[in-house]
mmCIF file of C-alpha atoms in Angstrom:
data_model
loop_
_atom_site.group_PDB
_atom_site.id
_atom_site.type_symbol
_atom_site.label_atom_id
_atom_site.label_comp_id
_atom_site.label_asym_id
_atom_site.label_seq_id
_atom_site.Cartn_x
_atom_site.Cartn_y
_atom_site.Cartn_z
ATOM 1 C CA UNK A 996 -5.526 -3.075 41.486
ATOM 2 C CA UNK A 997 -4.160 -5.452 44.118
ATOM 3 C CA UNK A 998 -0.756 -6.655 44.403
ATOM 4 C CA UNK A 999 0.454 -9.705 46.872
ATOM 5 C CA UNK A 1000 3.422 -8.088 47.897
ATOM 6 C CA UNK A 1001 4.235 -4.578 48.793
ATOM 7 C CA UNK A 1002 7.072 -3.682 46.989
ATOM 8 C CA UNK A 1003 7.292 -0.723 45.323
ATOM 9 C CA UNK A 1004 9.213 -2.081 42.199
ATOM 10 C CA UNK A 1005 6.113 -4.807 41.769
ATOM 11 C CA UNK A 1006 3.564 -2.000 42.236
ATOM 12 C CA UNK A 1007 4.605 -0.118 39.486
ATOM 13 C CA UNK A 1008 5.555 -2.724 37.273
ATOM 14 C CA UNK A 1009 1.951 -3.804 37.687
ATOM 15 C CA UNK A 1010 0.465 -0.941 36.759
ATOM 16 C CA UNK A 1011 2.466 -0.340 33.622
ATOM 17 C CA UNK A 1012 1.424 -3.453 32.298
ATOM 18 C CA UNK A 1013 -2.258 -2.826 33.019
ATOM 19 C CA UNK A 1014 -1.290 0.716 31.182
ATOM 20 C CA UNK A 1015 0.187 -1.056 27.789
ATOM 21 C CA UNK A 1016 -2.693 -3.606 28.132
ATOM 22 C CA UNK A 1017 -5.251 -1.057 27.451
ATOM 23 C CA UNK A 1018 -3.819 -0.458 24.121
ATOM 24 C CA UNK A 1019 -3.964 -2.684 21.687
ATOM 25 C CA UNK A 1020 -2.773 -3.184 18.057
ATOM 26 C CA UNK A 1021 -5.944 -1.577 16.708
ATOM 27 C CA UNK A 1022 -5.705 1.692 18.911
ATOM 28 C CA UNK A 1023 -2.127 2.070 16.424
ATOM 29 C CA UNK A 1024 -1.581 4.631 13.832
ATOM 30 C CA UNK A 1025 0.117 3.057 11.105
ATOM 31 C CA UNK A 1026 3.315 4.486 10.347
ATOM 32 C CA UNK A 1027 3.893 6.948 7.364
ATOM 33 C CA UNK A 1028 4.921 4.494 4.396
ATOM 34 C CA UNK A 1029 7.722 6.367 2.539
ATOM 35 C CA UNK A 1030 7.994 7.275 -1.463
ATOM 36 C CA UNK A 1031 9.827 4.016 -2.923
ATOM 37 C CA UNK A 1032 13.545 4.555 -3.376
ATOM 38 C CA UNK A 1033 14.390 6.745 -6.815
ATOM 39 C CA UNK A 1034 16.847 4.953 -9.118
ATOM 40 C CA UNK A 1035 20.188 6.889 -9.526
ATOM 41 C CA UNK A 1036 19.911 9.383 -11.728
ATOM 42 C CA UNK A 1037 22.509 9.766 -14.985
ATOM 43 C CA UNK A 1038 22.242 12.364 -17.050
ATOM 44 C CA UNK A 1039 24.565 11.264 -20.014
ATOM 45 C CA UNK A 1040 23.151 8.115 -20.855
ATOM 46 C CA UNK A 1041 23.149 6.772 -24.614
ATOM 47 C CA UNK A 1042 20.043 7.155 -25.820
ATOM 48 C CA UNK A 1043 20.691 3.856 -27.883
ATOM 49 C CA UNK A 1044 22.053 1.314 -25.615
ATOM 50 C CA UNK A 1045 21.411 2.654 -22.349
ATOM 51 C CA UNK A 1046 24.858 2.887 -20.477
ATOM 52 C CA UNK A 1047 26.842 5.851 -19.348
ATOM 53 C CA UNK A 1048 28.616 8.258 -21.557
ATOM 54 C CA UNK A 1049 31.465 10.040 -20.674
ATOM 55 C CA UNK A 1050 31.022 14.004 -21.422
ATOM 56 C CA UNK A 1051 34.066 13.283 -24.537
ATOM 57 C CA UNK A 1052 32.257 9.934 -25.862
ATOM 58 C CA UNK A 1053 29.136 12.468 -26.523
ATOM 59 C CA UNK A 1054 26.841 13.142 -29.288
ATOM 60 C CA UNK A 1055 23.585 15.238 -29.892
ATOM 61 C CA UNK A 1056 21.167 14.873 -31.348
ATOM 62 C CA UNK A 1057 18.061 17.123 -30.916
ATOM 63 C CA UNK A 1058 17.658 16.703 -27.224
ATOM 64 C CA UNK A 1059 19.600 12.782 -27.509
ATOM 65 C CA UNK A 1060 22.583 12.269 -26.579
ATOM 66 C CA UNK A 1061 24.366 9.189 -28.206
ATOM 67 C CA UNK A 1062 28.000 6.839 -27.896
ATOM 68 C CA UNK A 1063 29.733 7.830 -31.388
ATOM 69 C CA UNK A 1064 29.240 3.838 -32.080
ATOM 70 C CA UNK A 1065 25.922 3.744 -31.277
ATOM 71 C CA UNK A 1066 24.564 6.578 -34.335
ATOM 72 C CA UNK A 1067 23.642 4.358 -36.632
ATOM 73 C CA UNK A 1068 20.836 4.755 -39.839
ATOM 74 C CA UNK A 1069 17.694 3.179 -38.716
ATOM 75 C CA UNK A 1070 17.246 1.409 -41.413
ATOM 76 C CA UNK A 1071 20.754 0.394 -42.813
ATOM 77 C CA UNK A 1072 22.437 0.281 -39.088
ATOM 78 C CA UNK A 1073 25.925 2.270 -41.165
ATOM 79 C CA UNK A 1074 27.567 4.298 -38.046
ATOM 80 C CA UNK A 1075 26.393 7.983 -38.903
ATOM 81 C CA UNK A 1076 29.136 11.004 -38.486
ATOM 82 C CA UNK A 1077 28.724 12.821 -35.321
ATOM 83 C CA UNK A 1078 29.072 16.161 -37.881
ATOM 84 C CA UNK A 1079 25.810 17.094 -39.064
ATOM 85 C CA UNK A 1080 25.833 14.853 -41.693
ATOM 86 C CA UNK A 1081 22.314 12.543 -41.102
ATOM 87 C CA UNK A 1082 19.219 13.588 -41.325
ATOM 88 C CA UNK A 1083 16.199 12.756 -38.655
ATOM 89 C CA UNK A 1084 12.763 12.078 -39.236
ATOM 90 C CA UNK A 1085 10.287 11.586 -36.532
ATOM 91 C CA UNK A 1086 12.805 11.678 -33.810
ATOM 92 C CA UNK A 1087 14.786 8.252 -36.403
ATOM 93 C CA UNK A 1088 18.330 8.746 -37.589
ATOM 94 C CA UNK A 1089 18.968 8.204 -41.033
ATOM 95 C CA UNK A 1090 22.424 8.480 -43.691
ATOM 96 C CA UNK A 1091 21.514 10.018 -46.770
ATOM 97 C CA UNK A 1092 20.349 7.202 -48.847
ATOM 98 C CA UNK A 1093 18.006 6.370 -46.468
ATOM 99 C CA UNK A 1094 16.450 9.557 -45.705
ATOM 100 C CA UNK A 1095 16.401 9.770 -49.252
ATOM 101 C CA UNK A 1096 13.900 7.125 -50.347
#
């Protein structure tokens, strides 16, 4: 290493440059990748419309949640009562008339 000026700062900068030049892009290790951002979890989401359901408006059918207005017969689309006056088959809800067909 040779310098034309005998200044302590210049010698330090020159030696740092030589040290940094020793490292190139090939020697750098990639940063670990971060996991993709997670979608916010909404526990009370209607199975029919996918909108949030507020606690007072939740109606349950099996393990699925619904708004009252979204509980509809799979055949005729009539709104089903939230009580046990509807029938299910293969995960679909039916009014009595369509279930018996």
